[in-house]
Amino acid sequence: MIIIGTFSASKDKAFCSPHRTILTKPVTLGSIIGWKYGSILNPIEGSVHDLEIIFVRHGQGVHNTNIPDRLNTVNPHLTERGRQQVTALKSEFAFHEDDVFIVSPTIRTIETVNIMSSDLNSPHKYVSPLVGPRMFPMPSNPEAFASKCDLNYPLCEITKDHSDFIVLEEDNQQLWNLGVNTLKESEFIPLGWSLINWLKKLAAKRVFIVAHDGTITNYRILLGESGLTRSDFLGEAGWYKMNI
């Protein structure tokens, strides 16, 4: 049903590269593929209950406004308009303590989740590079189109400033540093399934994945949709529901 509208997890360890650069040549993340995932290269396994996934695109960010060289804004925050857009989601969904929030490691998505969950006493918030910025459609030379606004926020900064988030895949420095933005489809697919299968094994009935238009579209395709284009992007604070 579709409606429009074993990970390591810890808060204790952090690494931070002093220099983060956009890739200028292809990088093979062979060490990531198959790393402790086993048979999860296959679609959903071991399902014990139906899971409702709601993809949410972050609200308007500074890089979405008419500023010079906007896509090369580093770590853009939400604008006031973006904060209002996300606040409006509270009237769309009755967020509750059992909900799980998986967020991309960027400031704008972290701010989005914090607004969404601000009325909860103990929200279950996770941050994962597997839902970080990802291009769609993927160009033949993606490194040439990479933008600074899509760099992952450093893990050390997340653990310092957002310690209420549980970090997924914290030991995989390569994945955190490079992200999934320009990753080949053949390498992204098993990583994407690793996240979906982990979510299926949670006790949660509803998961909000707060990410980016390209990332969300890639996961929709991973979960069986076809023929999607940029016209299917959700836009600022848009959402999309799937039951798996």
Short mmCIF file of C-alpha atoms in Angstrom, two decimals, residues 44-207:
data_model
loop_
_atom_site.label_atom_id
_atom_site.label_comp_id
_atom_site.label_asym_id
_atom_site.label_seq_id
_atom_site.Cartn_x
_atom_site.Cartn_y
_atom_site.Cartn_z
CA ILE A 44 13.16 -8.30 2.64
CA GLU A 45 13.87 -11.30 4.81
CA GLY A 46 12.62 -12.49 8.16
CA SER A 47 9.61 -10.17 8.18
CA VAL A 48 7.58 -10.54 11.36
CA HIS A 49 5.06 -7.74 10.94
CA ASP A 50 3.91 -5.05 8.54
CA LEU A 51 5.94 -1.88 8.75
CA GLU A 52 4.73 1.57 7.80
CA ILE A 53 7.53 3.73 6.42
CA ILE A 54 6.89 7.42 5.93
CA PHE A 55 9.53 9.24 3.93
CA VAL A 56 9.75 12.94 4.76
CA ARG A 57 11.74 15.45 2.78
CA HIS A 58 13.32 18.15 4.95
CA GLY A 59 11.84 21.63 5.01
CA GLN A 60 13.24 24.53 3.01
CA GLY A 61 16.95 24.98 3.65
CA VAL A 62 19.13 28.02 3.11
CA HIS A 63 20.52 26.31 0.00
CA ASN A 64 16.99 26.19 -1.44
CA THR A 65 16.76 29.98 -1.50
CA ASN A 66 17.95 32.46 -4.09
CA ILE A 67 21.46 33.05 -2.77
CA PRO A 68 24.72 33.05 -4.77
CA ASP A 69 26.26 29.62 -5.32
CA ARG A 70 23.49 28.20 -3.13
CA LEU A 71 24.28 24.50 -3.69
CA ASN A 72 27.77 24.98 -2.32
CA THR A 73 26.49 26.23 1.03
CA VAL A 74 28.16 24.03 3.64
CA ASN A 75 25.88 22.53 6.30
CA PRO A 76 22.81 24.65 5.44
CA HIS A 77 20.19 25.13 8.16
CA LEU A 78 16.44 25.31 7.73
CA THR A 79 15.02 28.71 6.93
CA GLU A 80 12.19 30.15 9.01
CA ARG A 81 9.86 29.08 6.23
CA GLY A 82 11.32 25.58 6.41
CA ARG A 83 10.71 25.43 10.15
CA GLN A 84 7.10 26.46 9.63
CA GLN A 85 6.66 23.81 6.92
CA VAL A 86 7.92 21.09 9.26
CA THR A 87 5.84 22.34 12.18
CA ALA A 88 2.77 21.91 9.98
CA LEU A 89 3.51 18.17 9.82
CA LYS A 90 2.42 17.91 13.45
CA SER A 91 -1.16 18.46 12.33
CA GLU A 92 -0.68 15.85 9.58
CA PHE A 93 0.63 13.10 11.86
CA ALA A 94 -0.05 12.28 15.48
CA PHE A 95 3.54 11.58 16.46
CA HIS A 96 3.82 9.25 19.44
CA GLU A 97 6.46 7.72 21.67
CA ASP A 98 6.58 4.44 19.73
CA ASP A 99 7.57 6.10 16.46
CA VAL A 100 11.10 5.66 15.15
CA PHE A 101 12.91 8.46 13.32
CA ILE A 102 15.82 7.72 10.95
CA VAL A 103 17.57 10.86 9.79
CA SER A 104 20.17 11.84 7.23
CA PRO A 105 23.40 13.24 8.73
CA THR A 106 22.83 16.85 7.67
CA ILE A 107 21.89 19.87 9.77
CA ARG A 108 18.65 20.52 7.85
CA THR A 109 17.35 16.97 8.34
CA ILE A 110 18.38 16.85 12.00
CA GLU A 111 16.54 20.13 12.56
CA THR A 112 13.51 18.69 10.75
CA VAL A 113 13.35 15.65 13.03
CA ASN A 114 13.85 17.74 16.14
CA ILE A 115 10.84 19.85 15.22
CA MET A 116 8.73 16.80 14.35
CA SER A 117 9.52 15.10 17.66
CA SER A 118 9.62 18.17 19.91
CA ASP A 119 6.43 17.23 21.77
CA LEU A 120 7.64 13.71 22.63
CA ASN A 121 9.25 12.88 25.96
CA SER A 122 11.73 10.27 24.71
CA PRO A 123 11.76 10.13 20.90
CA HIS A 124 13.62 7.26 19.22
CA LYS A 125 15.99 9.16 16.94
CA TYR A 126 18.72 7.54 14.82
CA VAL A 127 21.16 9.14 12.39
CA SER A 128 22.50 7.09 9.48
CA PRO A 129 24.66 7.81 6.42
CA LEU A 130 22.54 5.25 4.55
CA VAL A 131 19.81 7.88 4.19
CA GLY A 132 22.21 10.73 3.50
CA PRO A 133 22.08 12.82 0.31
CA ARG A 134 22.00 10.76 -2.89
CA MET A 135 21.68 11.92 -6.48
CA PHE A 136 18.74 11.05 -8.71
CA PRO A 137 18.93 10.33 -11.50
CA MET A 138 22.56 9.31 -11.21
CA PRO A 139 24.65 11.00 -13.95
CA SER A 140 27.39 9.11 -15.74
CA ASN A 141 30.00 11.26 -13.99
CA PRO A 142 28.38 12.02 -10.60
CA GLU A 143 31.53 13.41 -9.01
CA ALA A 144 31.36 16.35 -11.41
CA PHE A 145 27.93 17.29 -10.06
CA ALA A 146 28.55 16.85 -6.33
CA SER A 147 27.72 19.90 -4.22
CA LYS A 148 29.01 21.00 -0.84
CA CYS A 149 25.48 21.25 0.56
CA ASP A 150 25.31 17.45 0.33
CA LEU A 151 28.36 16.70 2.46
CA ASN A 152 27.62 14.67 5.57
CA TYR A 153 27.82 16.66 8.79
CA PRO A 154 30.88 15.35 10.68
CA LEU A 155 30.11 12.48 13.03
CA CYS A 156 32.12 14.07 15.84
CA GLU A 157 29.93 17.17 15.61
CA ILE A 158 26.76 15.10 15.64
CA THR A 159 27.80 13.18 18.75
CA LYS A 160 28.83 16.43 20.45
CA ASP A 161 25.89 18.65 19.54
CA HIS A 162 23.12 16.09 19.02
CA SER A 163 23.81 13.42 21.62
CA ASP A 164 20.11 12.51 21.78
CA PHE A 165 20.53 10.75 18.42
CA ILE A 166 21.74 7.15 18.26
CA VAL A 167 24.42 6.73 15.61
CA LEU A 168 24.13 3.86 13.13
CA GLU A 169 27.22 2.45 11.43
CA GLU A 170 29.48 4.62 13.57
CA ASP A 171 32.48 2.33 13.07
CA ASN A 172 32.37 2.58 9.28
CA GLN A 173 34.46 5.69 8.75
CA GLN A 174 34.59 5.19 4.99
CA LEU A 175 30.81 5.23 4.73
CA TRP A 176 30.50 8.27 6.97
CA ASN A 177 33.18 10.22 5.11
CA LEU A 178 32.04 9.41 1.57
CA GLY A 179 28.32 8.90 2.08
CA VAL A 180 26.03 7.42 -0.58
CA ASN A 181 25.65 10.53 -2.75
CA THR A 182 27.66 9.30 -5.74
CA LEU A 183 27.73 5.59 -4.93
CA LYS A 184 27.17 3.18 -7.82
CA GLU A 185 23.74 1.57 -7.84
CA SER A 186 25.27 -1.90 -7.49
CA GLU A 187 26.91 -0.74 -4.25
CA PHE A 188 23.97 1.25 -2.92
CA ILE A 189 21.39 -1.54 -3.31
CA PRO A 190 22.82 -3.95 -0.69
CA LEU A 191 23.37 -1.07 1.70
CA GLY A 192 19.80 0.09 1.24
CA TRP A 193 18.47 -3.42 1.86
CA SER A 194 20.59 -3.66 4.99
CA LEU A 195 18.73 -0.69 6.43
CA ILE A 196 15.29 -1.92 5.36
CA ASN A 197 15.87 -5.37 6.83
CA TRP A 198 17.12 -3.85 10.08
CA LEU A 199 13.99 -1.71 10.27
CA LYS A 200 11.80 -4.76 9.69
CA LYS A 201 13.34 -6.42 12.73
CA LEU A 202 12.50 -3.54 15.03
CA ALA A 203 9.42 -3.70 17.20
CA ALA A 204 8.21 -0.42 15.72
CA LYS A 205 5.11 -0.23 13.58
CA ARG A 206 5.88 3.17 12.10
CA VAL A 207 9.20 4.62 10.95
#
